[in-house]
JSON list of C-alpha atoms in Angstrom, two decimals:
[
{"chain": "A", "resi": 1, "resn": "MET", "atom": "CA", "xyz": [0.00, 0.00, 0.00]},
{"chain": "A", "resi": 2, "resn": "GLY", "atom": "CA", "xyz": [2.88, 2.33, 0.31]},
{"chain": "A", "resi": 3, "resn": "ALA", "atom": "CA", "xyz": [3.21, 2.63, -3.41]},
{"chain": "A", "resi": 4, "resn": "ASN", "atom": "CA", "xyz": [-0.50, 3.25, -3.81]},
{"chain": "A", "resi": 5, "resn": "ALA", "atom": "CA", "xyz": [-0.40, 5.91, -1.13]},
{"chain": "A", "resi": 6, "resn": "SER", "atom": "CA", "xyz": [2.48, 7.65, -2.77]},
{"chain": "A", "resi": 7, "resn": "ILE", "atom": "CA", "xyz": [0.71, 7.48, -6.14]},
{"chain": "A", "resi": 8, "resn": "GLU", "atom": "CA", "xyz": [-2.41, 8.92, -4.58]},
{"chain": "A", "resi": 9, "resn": "THR", "atom": "CA", "xyz": [-0.35, 11.63, -2.96]},
{"chain": "A", "resi": 10, "resn": "LEU", "atom": "CA", "xyz": [1.35, 12.36, -6.24]},
{"chain": "A", "resi": 11, "resn": "GLU", "atom": "CA", "xyz": [-2.03, 12.46, -7.97]},
{"chain": "A", "resi": 12, "resn": "GLU", "atom": "CA", "xyz": [-3.34, 14.86, -5.32]},
{"chain": "A", "resi": 13, "resn": "LYS", "atom": "CA", "xyz": [-0.26, 17.05, -5.70]},
{"chain": "A", "resi": 14, "resn": "LEU", "atom": "CA", "xyz": [-0.66, 16.89, -9.48]},
{"chain": "A", "resi": 15, "resn": "ALA", "atom": "CA", "xyz": [-4.31, 17.93, -9.10]},
{"chain": "A", "resi": 16, "resn": "GLU", "atom": "CA", "xyz": [-3.27, 20.78, -6.83]},
{"chain": "A", "resi": 17, "resn": "ILE", "atom": "CA", "xyz": [-0.60, 21.87, -9.30]},
{"chain": "A", "resi": 18, "resn": "ARG", "atom": "CA", "xyz": [-3.12, 21.69, -12.15]},
{"chain": "A", "resi": 19, "resn": "GLY", "atom": "CA", "xyz": [-5.53, 23.80, -10.09]},
{"chain": "A", "resi": 20, "resn": "GLU", "atom": "CA", "xyz": [-2.81, 26.33, -9.41]},
{"chain": "A", "resi": 21, "resn": "VAL", "atom": "CA", "xyz": [-1.88, 26.39, -13.10]},
{"chain": "A", "resi": 22, "resn": "ILE", "atom": "CA", "xyz": [-5.52, 26.94, -13.96]},
{"chain": "A", "resi": 23, "resn": "LEU", "atom": "CA", "xyz": [-5.78, 29.74, -11.36]},
{"chain": "A", "resi": 24, "resn": "LEU", "atom": "CA", "xyz": [-2.55, 31.22, -12.66]},
{"chain": "A", "resi": 25, "resn": "GLY", "atom": "CA", "xyz": [-3.93, 31.03, -16.19]},
{"chain": "A", "resi": 26, "resn": "VAL", "atom": "CA", "xyz": [-7.16, 32.70, -15.08]},
{"chain": "A", "resi": 27, "resn": "LYS", "atom": "CA", "xyz": [-5.23, 35.41, -13.28]},
{"chain": "A", "resi": 28, "resn": "THR", "atom": "CA", "xyz": [-3.00, 35.89, -16.32]},
{"chain": "A", "resi": 29, "resn": "SER", "atom": "CA", "xyz": [-5.96, 36.06, -18.66]},
{"chain": "A", "resi": 30, "resn": "GLU", "atom": "CA", "xyz": [-7.67, 38.44, -16.24]},
{"chain": "A", "resi": 31, "resn": "ARG", "atom": "CA", "xyz": [-4.54, 40.56, -16.18]},
{"chain": "A", "resi": 32, "resn": "SER", "atom": "CA", "xyz": [-4.33, 40.56, -19.96]},
{"chain": "A", "resi": 33, "resn": "SER", "atom": "CA", "xyz": [-8.05, 41.29, -20.11]},
{"chain": "A", "resi": 34, "resn": "VAL", "atom": "CA", "xyz": [-7.54, 44.22, -17.74]},
{"chain": "A", "resi": 35, "resn": "GLU", "atom": "CA", "xyz": [-4.66, 45.44, -19.90]},
{"chain": "A", "resi": 36, "resn": "GLU", "atom": "CA", "xyz": [-6.81, 45.05, -23.02]},
{"chain": "A", "resi": 37, "resn": "ILE", "atom": "CA", "xyz": [-9.64, 46.88, -21.28]},
{"chain": "A", "resi": 38, "resn": "GLU", "atom": "CA", "xyz": [-7.26, 49.66, -20.24]},
{"chain": "A", "resi": 39, "resn": "VAL", "atom": "CA", "xyz": [-6.07, 49.94, -23.85]},
{"chain": "A", "resi": 40, "resn": "LEU", "atom": "CA", "xyz": [-9.70, 50.07, -25.00]},
{"chain": "A", "resi": 41, "resn": "ILE", "atom": "CA", "xyz": [-10.51, 52.69, -22.36]},
{"chain": "A", "resi": 42, "resn": "THR", "atom": "CA", "xyz": [-7.56, 54.78, -23.56]},
{"chain": "A", "resi": 43, "resn": "GLU", "atom": "CA", "xyz": [-8.76, 54.45, -27.16]},
{"chain": "A", "resi": 44, "resn": "VAL", "atom": "CA", "xyz": [-12.30, 55.37, -26.16]},
{"chain": "A", "resi": 45, "resn": "LYS", "atom": "CA", "xyz": [-11.03, 58.41, -24.23]},
{"chain": "A", "resi": 46, "resn": "ALA", "atom": "CA", "xyz": [-9.00, 59.46, -27.27]},
{"chain": "A", "resi": 47, "resn": "ARG", "atom": "CA", "xyz": [-12.09, 59.08, -29.45]},
{"chain": "A", "resi": 48, "resn": "VAL", "atom": "CA", "xyz": [-14.20, 61.02, -26.95]},
{"chain": "A", "resi": 49, "resn": "ASP", "atom": "CA", "xyz": [-11.60, 63.80, -26.92]},
{"chain": "A", "resi": 50, "resn": "LYS", "atom": "CA", "xyz": [-11.50, 63.77, -30.69]},
{"chain": "A", "resi": 51, "resn": "ASP", "atom": "CA", "xyz": [-15.31, 63.77, -30.83]},
{"chain": "A", "resi": 52, "resn": "ALA", "atom": "CA", "xyz": [-15.43, 66.61, -28.29]},
{"chain": "A", "resi": 53, "resn": "LYS", "atom": "CA", "xyz": [-13.03, 68.64, -30.41]},
{"chain": "A", "resi": 54, "resn": "PHE", "atom": "CA", "xyz": [-15.08, 67.81, -33.50]},
{"chain": "A", "resi": 55, "resn": "GLU", "atom": "CA", "xyz": [-18.27, 68.76, -31.65]},
{"chain": "A", "resi": 56, "resn": "ALA", "atom": "CA", "xyz": [-16.71, 72.07, -30.54]},
{"chain": "A", "resi": 57, "resn": "GLU", "atom": "CA", "xyz": [-15.59, 72.78, -34.10]},
{"chain": "A", "resi": 58, "resn": "LEU", "atom": "CA", "xyz": [-19.02, 71.84, -35.38]},
{"chain": "A", "resi": 59, "resn": "ASP", "atom": "CA", "xyz": [-20.68, 74.08, -32.79]},
{"chain": "A", "resi": 60, "resn": "TRP", "atom": "CA", "xyz": [-18.39, 76.96, -33.78]},
{"chain": "A", "resi": 61, "resn": "GLU", "atom": "CA", "xyz": [-19.18, 76.42, -37.47]},
{"chain": "A", "resi": 62, "resn": "ILE", "atom": "CA", "xyz": [-22.91, 76.33, -36.69]},
{"chain": "A", "resi": 63, "resn": "ARG", "atom": "CA", "xyz": [-22.67, 79.64, -34.80]},
{"chain": "A", "resi": 64, "resn": "LEU", "atom": "CA", "xyz": [-20.68, 81.14, -37.67]},
{"chain": "A", "resi": 65, "resn": "LEU", "atom": "CA", "xyz": [-23.27, 79.96, -40.19]},
{"chain": "A", "resi": 66, "resn": "CYS", "atom": "CA", "xyz": [-26.07, 81.40, -38.03]},
{"chain": "A", "resi": 67, "resn": "ALA", "atom": "CA", "xyz": [-24.29, 84.76, -37.96]},
{"chain": "A", "resi": 68, "resn": "ILE", "atom": "CA", "xyz": [-23.85, 84.66, -41.74]},
{"chain": "A", "resi": 69, "resn": "ILE", "atom": "CA", "xyz": [-27.53, 83.76, -42.16]},
{"chain": "A", "resi": 70, "resn": "ASN", "atom": "CA", "xyz": [-28.51, 86.74, -39.95]},
{"chain": "A", "resi": 71, "resn": "ILE", "atom": "CA", "xyz": [-26.36, 89.07, -42.04]},
{"chain": "A", "resi": 72, "resn": "LEU", "atom": "CA", "xyz": [-27.87, 87.71, -45.26]},
{"chain": "A", "resi": 73, "resn": "GLU", "atom": "CA", "xyz": [-31.40, 88.10, -43.85]},
{"chain": "A", "resi": 74, "resn": "GLN", "atom": "CA", "xyz": [-30.62, 91.72, -42.96]},
{"chain": "A", "resi": 75, "resn": "LYS", "atom": "CA", "xyz": [-29.30, 92.38, -46.47]},
{"chain": "A", "resi": 76, "resn": "ILE", "atom": "CA", "xyz": [-32.39, 90.76, -47.99]},
{"chain": "A", "resi": 77, "resn": "GLU", "atom": "CA", "xyz": [-34.61, 92.93, -45.77]},
{"chain": "A", "resi": 78, "resn": "GLU", "atom": "CA", "xyz": [-32.65, 96.04, -46.76]},
{"chain": "A", "resi": 79, "resn": "GLN", "atom": "CA", "xyz": [-33.02, 95.16, -50.45]},
{"chain": "A", "resi": 80, "resn": "ARG", "atom": "CA", "xyz": [-36.74, 94.51, -49.99]},
{"chain": "A", "resi": 81, "resn": "LEU", "atom": "CA", "xyz": [-37.17, 97.89, -48.30]},
{"chain": "A", "resi": 82, "resn": "ALA", "atom": "CA", "xyz": [-35.12, 99.59, -51.02]},
{"chain": "A", "resi": 83, "resn": "GLN", "atom": "CA", "xyz": [-37.36, 98.01, -53.67]},
{"chain": "A", "resi": 84, "resn": "GLN", "atom": "CA", "xyz": [-40.45, 99.19, -51.79]},
{"chain": "A", "resi": 85, "resn": "LEU", "atom": "CA", "xyz": [-39.02, 102.70, -51.61]},
{"chain": "A", "resi": 86, "resn": "GLU", "atom": "CA", "xyz": [-38.20, 102.53, -55.31]},
{"chain": "A", "resi": 87, "resn": "GLY", "atom": "CA", "xyz": [-41.84, 101.68, -55.97]},
{"chain": "A", "resi": 88, "resn": "MET", "atom": "CA", "xyz": [-42.91, 104.66, -53.85]},
{"chain": "A", "resi": 89, "resn": "ARG", "atom": "CA", "xyz": [-40.86, 107.18, -55.82]},
{"chain": "A", "resi": 90, "resn": "LEU", "atom": "CA", "xyz": [-42.64, 109.66, -58.00]},
{"chain": "A", "resi": 91, "resn": "SER", "atom": "CA", "xyz": [-42.47, 109.49, -61.74]},
{"chain": "A", "resi": 92, "resn": "PRO", "atom": "CA", "xyz": [-40.81, 112.45, -63.50]},
{"chain": "A", "resi": 93, "resn": "GLU", "atom": "CA", "xyz": [-44.27, 113.75, -64.46]},
{"chain": "A", "resi": 94, "resn": "GLN", "atom": "CA", "xyz": [-45.45, 113.53, -60.86]},
{"chain": "A", "resi": 95, "resn": "GLU", "atom": "CA", "xyz": [-42.30, 115.30, -59.68]},
{"chain": "A", "resi": 96, "resn": "LYS", "atom": "CA", "xyz": [-43.00, 118.15, -62.15]},
{"chain": "A", "resi": 97, "resn": "ARG", "atom": "CA", "xyz": [-46.56, 118.46, -60.83]},
{"chain": "A", "resi": 98, "resn": "VAL", "atom": "CA", "xyz": [-45.32, 118.49, -57.23]},
{"chain": "A", "resi": 99, "resn": "ALA", "atom": "CA", "xyz": [-42.75, 121.17, -58.09]},
{"chain": "A", "resi": 100, "resn": "ALA", "atom": "CA", "xyz": [-45.44, 123.25, -59.82]},
{"chain": "A", "resi": 101, "resn": "ALA", "atom": "CA", "xyz": [-47.76, 122.84, -56.83]},
{"chain": "A", "resi": 102, "resn": "LYS", "atom": "CA", "xyz": [-44.95, 123.94, -54.51]},
{"chain": "A", "resi": 103, "resn": "ASP", "atom": "CA", "xyz": [-44.38, 127.00, -56.67]},
{"chain": "A", "resi": 104, "resn": "GLU", "atom": "CA", "xyz": [-48.11, 127.83, -56.55]},
{"chain": "A", "resi": 105, "resn": "ILE", "atom": "CA", "xyz": [-48.14, 127.41, -52.78]},
{"chain": "A", "resi": 106, "resn": "ALA", "atom": "CA", "xyz": [-45.12, 129.70, -52.49]},
{"chain": "A", "resi": 107, "resn": "GLU", "atom": "CA", "xyz": [-46.89, 132.34, -54.61]},
{"chain": "A", "resi": 108, "resn": "VAL", "atom": "CA", "xyz": [-50.05, 132.07, -52.49]},
{"chain": "A", "resi": 109, "resn": "ASN", "atom": "CA", "xyz": [-47.97, 132.38, -49.31]},
{"chain": "A", "resi": 110, "resn": "ASP", "atom": "CA", "xyz": [-46.26, 135.47, -50.74]},
{"chain": "A", "resi": 111, "resn": "LYS", "atom": "CA", "xyz": [-49.64, 137.02, -51.58]},
{"chain": "A", "resi": 112, "resn": "LEU", "atom": "CA", "xyz": [-50.98, 136.22, -48.10]},
{"chain": "A", "resi": 113, "resn": "ALA", "atom": "CA", "xyz": [-47.90, 137.75, -46.55]},
{"chain": "A", "resi": 114, "resn": "SER", "atom": "CA", "xyz": [-48.32, 140.93, -48.60]},
{"chain": "A", "resi": 115, "resn": "LEU", "atom": "CA", "xyz": [-52.03, 141.10, -47.65]},
{"chain": "A", "resi": 116, "resn": "LYS", "atom": "CA", "xyz": [-51.17, 140.80, -43.99]},
{"chain": "A", "resi": 117, "resn": "VAL", "atom": "CA", "xyz": [-48.67, 143.62, -44.34]},
{"chain": "A", "resi": 118, "resn": "ARG", "atom": "CA", "xyz": [-51.30, 145.81, -46.04]},
{"chain": "A", "resi": 119, "resn": "ASP", "atom": "CA", "xyz": [-53.99, 144.87, -43.50]},
{"chain": "A", "resi": 120, "resn": "SER", "atom": "CA", "xyz": [-51.75, 145.69, -40.58]},
{"chain": "A", "resi": 121, "resn": "GLY", "atom": "CA", "xyz": [-51.58, 149.31, -41.75]},
{"chain": "A", "resi": 122, "resn": "ARG", "atom": "CA", "xyz": [-55.39, 149.82, -41.86]},
{"chain": "A", "resi": 123, "resn": "PRO", "atom": "CA", "xyz": [-57.46, 151.10, -39.00]},
{"chain": "A", "resi": 124, "resn": "GLU", "atom": "CA", "xyz": [-59.59, 148.54, -37.26]},
{"chain": "A", "resi": 125, "resn": "GLY", "atom": "CA", "xyz": [-63.22, 148.76, -38.23]},
{"chain": "A", "resi": 126, "resn": "ASP", "atom": "CA", "xyz": [-66.09, 146.69, -36.92]},
{"chain": "A", "resi": 127, "resn": "GLY", "atom": "CA", "xyz": [-63.96, 143.58, -37.06]},
{"chain": "A", "resi": 128, "resn": "SER", "atom": "CA", "xyz": [-65.79, 142.18, -40.09]},
{"chain": "A", "resi": 129, "resn": "GLY", "atom": "CA", "xyz": [-63.04, 143.12, -42.44]},
{"chain": "A", "resi": 130, "resn": "ARG", "atom": "CA", "xyz": [-65.51, 145.12, -44.57]},
{"chain": "A", "resi": 131, "resn": "GLN", "atom": "CA", "xyz": [-65.07, 148.71, -45.45]},
{"chain": "A", "resi": 132, "resn": "GLU", "atom": "CA", "xyz": [-67.95, 151.06, -45.36]},
{"chain": "A", "resi": 133, "resn": "GLY", "atom": "CA", "xyz": [-69.12, 151.99, -48.77]},
{"chain": "A", "resi": 134, "resn": "ASP", "atom": "CA", "xyz": [-69.87, 149.45, -51.49]},
{"chain": "A", "resi": 135, "resn": "GLY", "atom": "CA", "xyz": [-70.22, 146.49, -49.09]},
{"chain": "A", "resi": 136, "resn": "SER", "atom": "CA", "xyz": [-67.77, 144.33, -51.00]},
{"chain": "A", "resi": 137, "resn": "GLY", "atom": "CA", "xyz": [-65.29, 144.18, -48.18]},
{"chain": "A", "resi": 138, "resn": "ARG", "atom": "CA", "xyz": [-62.59, 145.49, -50.46]},
{"chain": "A", "resi": 139, "resn": "ALA", "atom": "CA", "xyz": [-60.89, 148.77, -50.18]},
{"chain": "A", "resi": 140, "resn": "GLY", "atom": "CA", "xyz": [-61.86, 151.20, -52.83]}
]
């Protein structure tokens, strides 16, 4: 039985060694898995940083485009208003009539001014503005 006992002991030790090898293999694979995961995490962080930079650049470009759009909208509005004003301008014929009307108004104003000067020199009557005599209200 001594040989059997030593064989059993050897088998037990072999089983223990195999278990330790398996544990060592698991720990090694875990370690390599951790290292692989760390590498992946580093790559993901690099991608996130790259994506963040891209997002910031994209955000900046969007703001720039919005500003350009606002400027273009203002220019379009200015052009639209200019066209409306162009449509509101008088034709040359209308401008001539307006100028003639202004001249007539100026003449009437001059006549009124001269009448006021003449009236200021007259004695006040009954306040009706009529002169005694022919009843026309005009000076004779």
